[in-house]
PDB file of C-alpha atoms and ligand atoms in Angstrom:
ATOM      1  CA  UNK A1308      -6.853  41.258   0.213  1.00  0.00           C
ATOM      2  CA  UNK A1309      -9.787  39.592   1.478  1.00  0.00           C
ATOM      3  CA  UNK A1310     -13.017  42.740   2.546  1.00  0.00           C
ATOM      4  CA  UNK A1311     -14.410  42.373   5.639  1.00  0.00           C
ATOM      5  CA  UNK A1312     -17.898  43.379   6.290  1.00  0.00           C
ATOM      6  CA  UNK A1313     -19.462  43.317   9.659  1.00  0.00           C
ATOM      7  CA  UNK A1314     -23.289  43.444   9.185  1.00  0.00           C
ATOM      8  CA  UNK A1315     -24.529  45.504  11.900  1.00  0.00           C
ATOM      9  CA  UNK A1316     -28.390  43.357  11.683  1.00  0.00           C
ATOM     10  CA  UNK A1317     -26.253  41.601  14.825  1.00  0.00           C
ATOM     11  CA  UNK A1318     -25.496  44.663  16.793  1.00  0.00           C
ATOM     12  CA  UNK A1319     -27.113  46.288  19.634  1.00  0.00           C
ATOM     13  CA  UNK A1320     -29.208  48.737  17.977  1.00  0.00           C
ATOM     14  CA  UNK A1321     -29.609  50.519  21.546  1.00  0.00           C
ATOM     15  CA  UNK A1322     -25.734  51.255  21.246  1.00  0.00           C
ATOM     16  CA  UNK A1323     -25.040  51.309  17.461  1.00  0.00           C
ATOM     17  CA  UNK A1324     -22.202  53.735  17.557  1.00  0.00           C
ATOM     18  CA  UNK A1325     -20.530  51.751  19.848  1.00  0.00           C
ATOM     19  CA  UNK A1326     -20.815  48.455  18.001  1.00  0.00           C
ATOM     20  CA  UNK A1327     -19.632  50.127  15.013  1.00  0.00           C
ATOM     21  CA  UNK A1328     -16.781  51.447  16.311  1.00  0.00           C
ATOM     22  CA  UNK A1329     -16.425  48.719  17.933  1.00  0.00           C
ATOM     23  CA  UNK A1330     -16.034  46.507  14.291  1.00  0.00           C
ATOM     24  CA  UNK A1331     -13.699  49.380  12.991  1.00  0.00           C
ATOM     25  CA  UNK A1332     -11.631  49.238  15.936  1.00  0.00           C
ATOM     26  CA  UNK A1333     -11.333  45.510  15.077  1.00  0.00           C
ATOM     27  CA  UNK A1334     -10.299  45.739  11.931  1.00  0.00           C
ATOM     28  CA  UNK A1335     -13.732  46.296   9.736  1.00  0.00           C
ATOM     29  CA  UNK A1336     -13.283  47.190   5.907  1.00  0.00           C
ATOM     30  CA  UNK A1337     -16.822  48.107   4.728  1.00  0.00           C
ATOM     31  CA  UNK A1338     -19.945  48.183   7.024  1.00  0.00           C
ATOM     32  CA  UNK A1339     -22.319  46.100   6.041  1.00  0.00           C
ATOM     33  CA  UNK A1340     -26.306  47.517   6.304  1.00  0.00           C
ATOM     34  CA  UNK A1341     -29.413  45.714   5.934  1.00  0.00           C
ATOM     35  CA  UNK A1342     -32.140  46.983   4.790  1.00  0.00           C
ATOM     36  CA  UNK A1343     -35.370  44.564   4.866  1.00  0.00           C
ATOM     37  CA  UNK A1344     -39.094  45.715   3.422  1.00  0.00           C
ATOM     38  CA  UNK A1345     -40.862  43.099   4.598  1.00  0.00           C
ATOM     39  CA  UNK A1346     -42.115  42.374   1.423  1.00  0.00           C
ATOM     40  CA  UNK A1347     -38.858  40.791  -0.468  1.00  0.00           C
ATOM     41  CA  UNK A1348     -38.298  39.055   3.110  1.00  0.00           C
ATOM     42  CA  UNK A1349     -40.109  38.648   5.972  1.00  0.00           C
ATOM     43  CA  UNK A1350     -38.717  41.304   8.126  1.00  0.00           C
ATOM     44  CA  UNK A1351     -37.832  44.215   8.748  1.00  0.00           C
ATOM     45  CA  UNK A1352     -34.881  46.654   9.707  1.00  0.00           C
ATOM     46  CA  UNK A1353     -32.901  49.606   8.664  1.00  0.00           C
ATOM     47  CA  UNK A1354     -34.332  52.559   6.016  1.00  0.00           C
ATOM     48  CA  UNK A1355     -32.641  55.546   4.941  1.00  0.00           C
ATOM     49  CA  UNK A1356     -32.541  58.180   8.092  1.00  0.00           C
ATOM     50  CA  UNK A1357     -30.625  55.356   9.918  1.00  0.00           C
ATOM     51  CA  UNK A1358     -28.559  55.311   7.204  1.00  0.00           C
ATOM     52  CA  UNK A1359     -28.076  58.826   7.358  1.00  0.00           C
ATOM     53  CA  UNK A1360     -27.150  59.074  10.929  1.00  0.00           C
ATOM     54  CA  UNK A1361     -24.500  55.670  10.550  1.00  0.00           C
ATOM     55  CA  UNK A1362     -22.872  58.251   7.973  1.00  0.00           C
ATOM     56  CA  UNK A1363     -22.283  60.942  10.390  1.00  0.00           C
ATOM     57  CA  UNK A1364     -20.202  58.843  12.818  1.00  0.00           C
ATOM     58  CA  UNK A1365     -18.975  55.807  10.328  1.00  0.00           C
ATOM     59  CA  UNK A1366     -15.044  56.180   9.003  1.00  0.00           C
ATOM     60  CA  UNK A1367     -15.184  53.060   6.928  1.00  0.00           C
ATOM     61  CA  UNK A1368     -17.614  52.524   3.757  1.00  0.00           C
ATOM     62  CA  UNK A1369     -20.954  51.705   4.290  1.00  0.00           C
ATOM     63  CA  UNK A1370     -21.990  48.359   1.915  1.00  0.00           C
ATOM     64  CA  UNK A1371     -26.092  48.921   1.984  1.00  0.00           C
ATOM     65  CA  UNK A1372     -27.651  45.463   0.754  1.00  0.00           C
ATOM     66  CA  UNK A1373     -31.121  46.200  -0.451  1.00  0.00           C
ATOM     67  CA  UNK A1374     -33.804  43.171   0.661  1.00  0.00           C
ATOM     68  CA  UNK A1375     -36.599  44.923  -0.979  1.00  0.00           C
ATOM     69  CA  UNK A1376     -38.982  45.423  -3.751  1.00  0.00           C
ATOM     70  CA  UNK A1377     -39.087  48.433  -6.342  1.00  0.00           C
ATOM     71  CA  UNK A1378     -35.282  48.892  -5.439  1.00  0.00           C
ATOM     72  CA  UNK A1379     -34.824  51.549  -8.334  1.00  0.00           C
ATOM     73  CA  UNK A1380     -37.214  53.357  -6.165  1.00  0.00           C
ATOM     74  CA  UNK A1381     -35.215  53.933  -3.473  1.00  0.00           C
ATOM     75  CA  UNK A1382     -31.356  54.239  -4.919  1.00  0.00           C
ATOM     76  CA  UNK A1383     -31.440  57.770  -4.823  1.00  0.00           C
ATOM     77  CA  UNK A1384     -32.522  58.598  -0.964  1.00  0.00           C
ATOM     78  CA  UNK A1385     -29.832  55.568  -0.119  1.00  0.00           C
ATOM     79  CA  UNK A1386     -27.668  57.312  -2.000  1.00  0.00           C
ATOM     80  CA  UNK A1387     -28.172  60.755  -0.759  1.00  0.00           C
ATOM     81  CA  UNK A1388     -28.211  59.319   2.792  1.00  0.00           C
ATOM     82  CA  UNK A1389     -24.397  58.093   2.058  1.00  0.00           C
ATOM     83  CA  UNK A1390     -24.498  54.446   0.786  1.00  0.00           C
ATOM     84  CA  UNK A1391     -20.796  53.708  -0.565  1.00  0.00           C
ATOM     85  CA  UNK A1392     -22.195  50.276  -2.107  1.00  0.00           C
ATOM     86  CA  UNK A1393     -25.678  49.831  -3.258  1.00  0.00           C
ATOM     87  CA  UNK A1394     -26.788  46.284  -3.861  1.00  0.00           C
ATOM     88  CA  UNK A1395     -29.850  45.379  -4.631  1.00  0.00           C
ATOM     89  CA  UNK A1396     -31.585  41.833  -5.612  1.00  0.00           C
ATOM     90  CA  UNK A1397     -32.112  40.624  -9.284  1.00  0.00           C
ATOM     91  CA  UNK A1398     -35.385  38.896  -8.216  1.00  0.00           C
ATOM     92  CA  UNK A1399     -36.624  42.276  -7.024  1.00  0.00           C
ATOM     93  CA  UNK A1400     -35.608  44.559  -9.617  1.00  0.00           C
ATOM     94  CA  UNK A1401     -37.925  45.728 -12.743  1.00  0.00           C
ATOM     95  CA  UNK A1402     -35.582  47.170 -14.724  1.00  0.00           C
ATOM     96  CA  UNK A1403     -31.672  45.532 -13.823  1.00  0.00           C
ATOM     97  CA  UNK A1404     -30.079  47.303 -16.314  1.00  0.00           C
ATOM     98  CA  UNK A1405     -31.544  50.801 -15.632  1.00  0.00           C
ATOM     99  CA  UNK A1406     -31.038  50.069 -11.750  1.00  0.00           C
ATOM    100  CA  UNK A1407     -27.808  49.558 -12.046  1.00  0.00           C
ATOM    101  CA  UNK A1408     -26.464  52.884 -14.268  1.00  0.00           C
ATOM    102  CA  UNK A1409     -29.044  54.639 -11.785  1.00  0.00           C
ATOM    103  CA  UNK A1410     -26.746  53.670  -8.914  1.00  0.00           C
ATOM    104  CA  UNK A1411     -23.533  54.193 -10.821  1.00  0.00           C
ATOM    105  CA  UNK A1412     -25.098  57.995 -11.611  1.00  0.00           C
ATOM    106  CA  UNK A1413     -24.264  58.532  -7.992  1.00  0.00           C
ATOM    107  CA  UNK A1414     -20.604  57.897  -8.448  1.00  0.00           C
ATOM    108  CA  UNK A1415     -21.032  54.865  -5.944  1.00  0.00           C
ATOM    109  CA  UNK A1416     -20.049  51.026  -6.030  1.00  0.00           C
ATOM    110  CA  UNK A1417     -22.917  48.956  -7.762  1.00  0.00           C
ATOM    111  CA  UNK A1418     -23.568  45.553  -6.701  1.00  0.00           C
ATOM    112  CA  UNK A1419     -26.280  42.912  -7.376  1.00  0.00           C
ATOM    113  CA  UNK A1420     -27.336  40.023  -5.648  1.00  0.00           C
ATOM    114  CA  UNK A1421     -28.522  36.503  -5.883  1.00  0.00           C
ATOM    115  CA  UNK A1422     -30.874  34.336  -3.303  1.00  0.00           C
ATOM    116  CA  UNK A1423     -30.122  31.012  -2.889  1.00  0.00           C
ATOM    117  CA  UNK A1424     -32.702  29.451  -5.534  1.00  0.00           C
ATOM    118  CA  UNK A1425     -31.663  31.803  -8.010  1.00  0.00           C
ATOM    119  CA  UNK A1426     -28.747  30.049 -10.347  1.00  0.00           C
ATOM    120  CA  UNK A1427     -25.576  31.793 -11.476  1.00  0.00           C
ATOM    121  CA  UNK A1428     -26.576  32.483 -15.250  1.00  0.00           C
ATOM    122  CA  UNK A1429     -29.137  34.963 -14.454  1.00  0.00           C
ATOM    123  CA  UNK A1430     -26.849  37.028 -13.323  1.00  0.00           C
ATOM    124  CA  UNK A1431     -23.462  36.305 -15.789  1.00  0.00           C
ATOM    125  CA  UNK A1432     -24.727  38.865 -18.641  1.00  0.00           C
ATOM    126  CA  UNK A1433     -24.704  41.610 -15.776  1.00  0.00           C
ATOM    127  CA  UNK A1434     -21.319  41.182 -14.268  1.00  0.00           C
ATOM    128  CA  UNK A1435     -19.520  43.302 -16.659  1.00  0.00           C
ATOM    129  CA  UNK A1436     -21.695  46.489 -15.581  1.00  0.00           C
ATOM    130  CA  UNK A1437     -21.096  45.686 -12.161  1.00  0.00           C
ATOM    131  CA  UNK A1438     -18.847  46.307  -8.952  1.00  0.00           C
ATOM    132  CA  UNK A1439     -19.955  43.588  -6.959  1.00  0.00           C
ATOM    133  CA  UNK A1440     -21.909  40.653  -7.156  1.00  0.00           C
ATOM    134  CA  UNK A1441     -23.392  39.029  -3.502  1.00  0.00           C
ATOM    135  CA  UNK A1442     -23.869  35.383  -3.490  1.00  0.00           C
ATOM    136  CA  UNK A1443     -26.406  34.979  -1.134  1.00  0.00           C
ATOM    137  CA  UNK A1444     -25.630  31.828   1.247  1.00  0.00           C
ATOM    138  CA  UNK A1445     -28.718  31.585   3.291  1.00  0.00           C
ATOM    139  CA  UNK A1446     -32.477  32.583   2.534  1.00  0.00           C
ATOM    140  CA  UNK A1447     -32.249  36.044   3.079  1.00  0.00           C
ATOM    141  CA  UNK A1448     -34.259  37.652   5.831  1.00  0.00           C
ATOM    142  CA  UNK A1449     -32.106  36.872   9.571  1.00  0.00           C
ATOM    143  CA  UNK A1450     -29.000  36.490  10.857  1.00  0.00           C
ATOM    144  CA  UNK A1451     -27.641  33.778  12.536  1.00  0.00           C
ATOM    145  CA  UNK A1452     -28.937  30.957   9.392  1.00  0.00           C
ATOM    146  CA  UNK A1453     -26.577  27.979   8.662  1.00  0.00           C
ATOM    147  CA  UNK A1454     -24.202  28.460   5.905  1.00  0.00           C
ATOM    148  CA  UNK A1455     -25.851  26.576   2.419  1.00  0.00           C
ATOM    149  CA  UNK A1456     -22.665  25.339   1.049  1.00  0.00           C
ATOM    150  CA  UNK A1457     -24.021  24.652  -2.618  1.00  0.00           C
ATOM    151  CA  UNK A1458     -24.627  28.571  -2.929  1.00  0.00           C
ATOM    152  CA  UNK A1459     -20.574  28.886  -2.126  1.00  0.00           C
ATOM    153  CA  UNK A1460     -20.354  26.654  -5.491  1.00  0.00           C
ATOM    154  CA  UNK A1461     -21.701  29.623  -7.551  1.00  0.00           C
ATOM    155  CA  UNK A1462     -18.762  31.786  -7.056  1.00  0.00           C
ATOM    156  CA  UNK A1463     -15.994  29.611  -9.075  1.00  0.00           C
ATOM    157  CA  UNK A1464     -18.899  30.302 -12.125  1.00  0.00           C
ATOM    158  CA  UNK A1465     -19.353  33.966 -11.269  1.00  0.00           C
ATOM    159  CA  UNK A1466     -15.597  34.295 -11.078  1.00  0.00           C
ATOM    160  CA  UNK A1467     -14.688  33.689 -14.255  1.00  0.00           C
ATOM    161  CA  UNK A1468     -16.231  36.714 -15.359  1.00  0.00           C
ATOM    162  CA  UNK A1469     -14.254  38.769 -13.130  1.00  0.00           C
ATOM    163  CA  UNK A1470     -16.534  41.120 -11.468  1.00  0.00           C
ATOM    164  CA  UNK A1471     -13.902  43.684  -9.039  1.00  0.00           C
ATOM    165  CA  UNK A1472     -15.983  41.933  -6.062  1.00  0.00           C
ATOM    166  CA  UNK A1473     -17.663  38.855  -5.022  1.00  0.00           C
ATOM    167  CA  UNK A1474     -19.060  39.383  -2.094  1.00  0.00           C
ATOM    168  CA  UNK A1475     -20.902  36.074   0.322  1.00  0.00           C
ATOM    169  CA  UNK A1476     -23.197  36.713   2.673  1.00  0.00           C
ATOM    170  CA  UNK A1477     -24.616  34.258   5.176  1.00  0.00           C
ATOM    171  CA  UNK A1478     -23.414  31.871   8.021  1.00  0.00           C
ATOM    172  CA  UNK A1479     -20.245  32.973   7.280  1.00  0.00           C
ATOM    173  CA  UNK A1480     -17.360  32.165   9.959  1.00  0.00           C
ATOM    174  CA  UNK A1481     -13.870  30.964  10.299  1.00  0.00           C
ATOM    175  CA  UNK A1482     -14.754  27.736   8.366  1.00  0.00           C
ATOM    176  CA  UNK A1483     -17.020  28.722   5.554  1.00  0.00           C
ATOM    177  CA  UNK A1484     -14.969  31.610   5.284  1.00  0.00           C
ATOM    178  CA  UNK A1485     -12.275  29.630   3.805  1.00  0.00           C
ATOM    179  CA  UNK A1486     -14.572  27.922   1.776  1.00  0.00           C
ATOM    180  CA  UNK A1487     -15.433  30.769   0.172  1.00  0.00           C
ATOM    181  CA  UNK A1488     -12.400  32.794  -0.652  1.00  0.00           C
ATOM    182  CA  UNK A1489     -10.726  29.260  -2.112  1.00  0.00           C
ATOM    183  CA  UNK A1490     -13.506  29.571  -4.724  1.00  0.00           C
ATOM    184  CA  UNK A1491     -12.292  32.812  -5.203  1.00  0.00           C
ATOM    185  CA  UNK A1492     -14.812  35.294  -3.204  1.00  0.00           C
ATOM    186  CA  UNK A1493     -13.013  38.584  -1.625  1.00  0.00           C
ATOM    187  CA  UNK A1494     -15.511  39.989   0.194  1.00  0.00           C
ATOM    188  CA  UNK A1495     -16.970  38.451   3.132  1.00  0.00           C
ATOM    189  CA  UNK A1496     -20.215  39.440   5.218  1.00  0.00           C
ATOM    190  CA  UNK A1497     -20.098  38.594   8.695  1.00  0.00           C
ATOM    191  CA  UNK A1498     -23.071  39.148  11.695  1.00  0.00           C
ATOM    192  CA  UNK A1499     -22.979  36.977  14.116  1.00  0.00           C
ATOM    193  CA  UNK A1500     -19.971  35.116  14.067  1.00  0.00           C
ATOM    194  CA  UNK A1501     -18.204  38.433  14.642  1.00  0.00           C
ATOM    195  CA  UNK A1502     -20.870  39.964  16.965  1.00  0.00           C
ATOM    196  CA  UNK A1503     -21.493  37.183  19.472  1.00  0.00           C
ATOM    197  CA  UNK A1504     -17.802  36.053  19.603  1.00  0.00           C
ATOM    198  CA  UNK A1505     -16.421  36.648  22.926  1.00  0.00           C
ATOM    199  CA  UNK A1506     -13.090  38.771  20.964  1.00  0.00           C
ATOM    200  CA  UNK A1507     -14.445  40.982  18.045  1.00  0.00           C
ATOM    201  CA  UNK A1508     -10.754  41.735  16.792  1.00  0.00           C
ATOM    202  CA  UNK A1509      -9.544  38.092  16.747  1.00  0.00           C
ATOM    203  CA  UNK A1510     -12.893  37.136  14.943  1.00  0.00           C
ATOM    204  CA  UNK A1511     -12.350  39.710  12.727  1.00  0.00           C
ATOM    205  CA  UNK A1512      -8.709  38.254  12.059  1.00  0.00           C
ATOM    206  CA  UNK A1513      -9.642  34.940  11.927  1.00  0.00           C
ATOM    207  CA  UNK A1514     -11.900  35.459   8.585  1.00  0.00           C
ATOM    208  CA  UNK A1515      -9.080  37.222   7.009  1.00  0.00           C
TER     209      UNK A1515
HETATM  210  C1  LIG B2837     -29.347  38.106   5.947  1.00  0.00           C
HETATM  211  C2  LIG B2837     -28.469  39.313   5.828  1.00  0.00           C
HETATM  212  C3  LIG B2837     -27.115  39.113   6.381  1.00  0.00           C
HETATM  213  C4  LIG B2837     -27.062  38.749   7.841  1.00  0.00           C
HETATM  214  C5  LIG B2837     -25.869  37.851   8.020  1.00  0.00           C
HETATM  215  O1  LIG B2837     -30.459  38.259   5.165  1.00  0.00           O
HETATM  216  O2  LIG B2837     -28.340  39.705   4.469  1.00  0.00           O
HETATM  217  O3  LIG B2837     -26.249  40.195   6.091  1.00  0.00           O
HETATM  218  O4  LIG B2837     -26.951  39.848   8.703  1.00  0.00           O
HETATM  219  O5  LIG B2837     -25.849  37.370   9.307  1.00  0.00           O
HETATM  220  P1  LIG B2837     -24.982  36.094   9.742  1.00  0.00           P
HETATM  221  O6  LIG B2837     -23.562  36.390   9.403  1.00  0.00           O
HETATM  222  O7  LIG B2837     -25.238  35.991  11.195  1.00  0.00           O
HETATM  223  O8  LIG B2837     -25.510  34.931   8.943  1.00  0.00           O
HETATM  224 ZN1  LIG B2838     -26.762  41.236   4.028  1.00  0.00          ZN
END
């Protein structure tokens, strides 16, 4: 079963409740969050009280993808606010190994992520402590990029160590979709292919 993720960076912020029930409605198996420092990337979005609020009317698990620096600081308010997934970036973190058992010390899904410059092996000795690894498949940063299809090649490597989740994130639609879960990845992060498509459900559909 392939996990659909919605990333909400594409919805109307003025009427978030309704575009996330919206994606649930539709299908949605995670919601996907992202949180930008503008320091990691150049923008940015989401912190934890939005967080918090998304968990009071959210029925589906929230998948919080950390764009910032220091992440270790900030995996227990995420937490606490009601993250289901914390992923954070292994160019960002100090400490990978502590960052991740910090998260896990929540009881929640760890996941760690890779830009597109970064290569594979930095983050093979990892997998094994980890839920979920993100291949990043545009610069992270904005929605709407083009889909980098030499990132996609990354997942046949990171597959072979077997990681519960391999998530892809970035100009991810119908066609690199496919791409993507024939190298094996089962988790798939979509903005605006499913918020700007004219049929949320069917777009929704169509990536699975
Ligand atoms: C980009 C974010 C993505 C973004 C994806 O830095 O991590 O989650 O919202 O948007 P699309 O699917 O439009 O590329
Ligand atoms: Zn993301």
């Amino acid at each position: 079963m392939t996990i659909i993720s919605p990333s909400i960076l594409s919805a109307d912020f003025a009427n978030l409740e309704r575009d996330i029930k919206r994606v649930e409605k539709a299908g949605a198996d995670w919601l996907h969050i992202d949180v930008m420092d503008g320091h990691f990337v150049p923008n940015i979005t989401i912190g934890v009280p939005v967080v918090k609020s998304i968990k009071k009317i959210a029925s589906v698990p929230l998948d919080v993808h950390l764009m910032i620096e220091n992440p270790e600081k900030y995996i227990e308010p995420f937490a606490e606010a009601g993250a289901d997934i914390l992923t954070f970036h292994l160019e960002a973190a100090n400490d990978v190994l502590k960052t991740i058992e910090l998260i896990k010390s929540f009881n929640i899904k760890a996941g760690m992520s890779i830009k597109p410059k970064t290569s594979a092996d930095k983050i093979l000795p990892y997998i094994k402590h980890l839920d979920l690894v993100l291949v990043m498949t545009v610069e992270p940063g904005f929605g709407g990029q083009k889909f980098m299809p030499d990132c996609a090649e990354k997942i046949s490597v990171i597959k072979q160590y077997a990681p519960p989740f391999i998530q892809v994130d970035g100009g991810i639609n119908d066609k690199t979709a496919k791409i993507c879960t024939r190298l094996g990845a089962n988790s798939l992060v979509a903005g605006n292919y499913i918020y700007k498509s004219a049929d949320i459900k069917t777009a929704v559909e169509s990536l699975r």
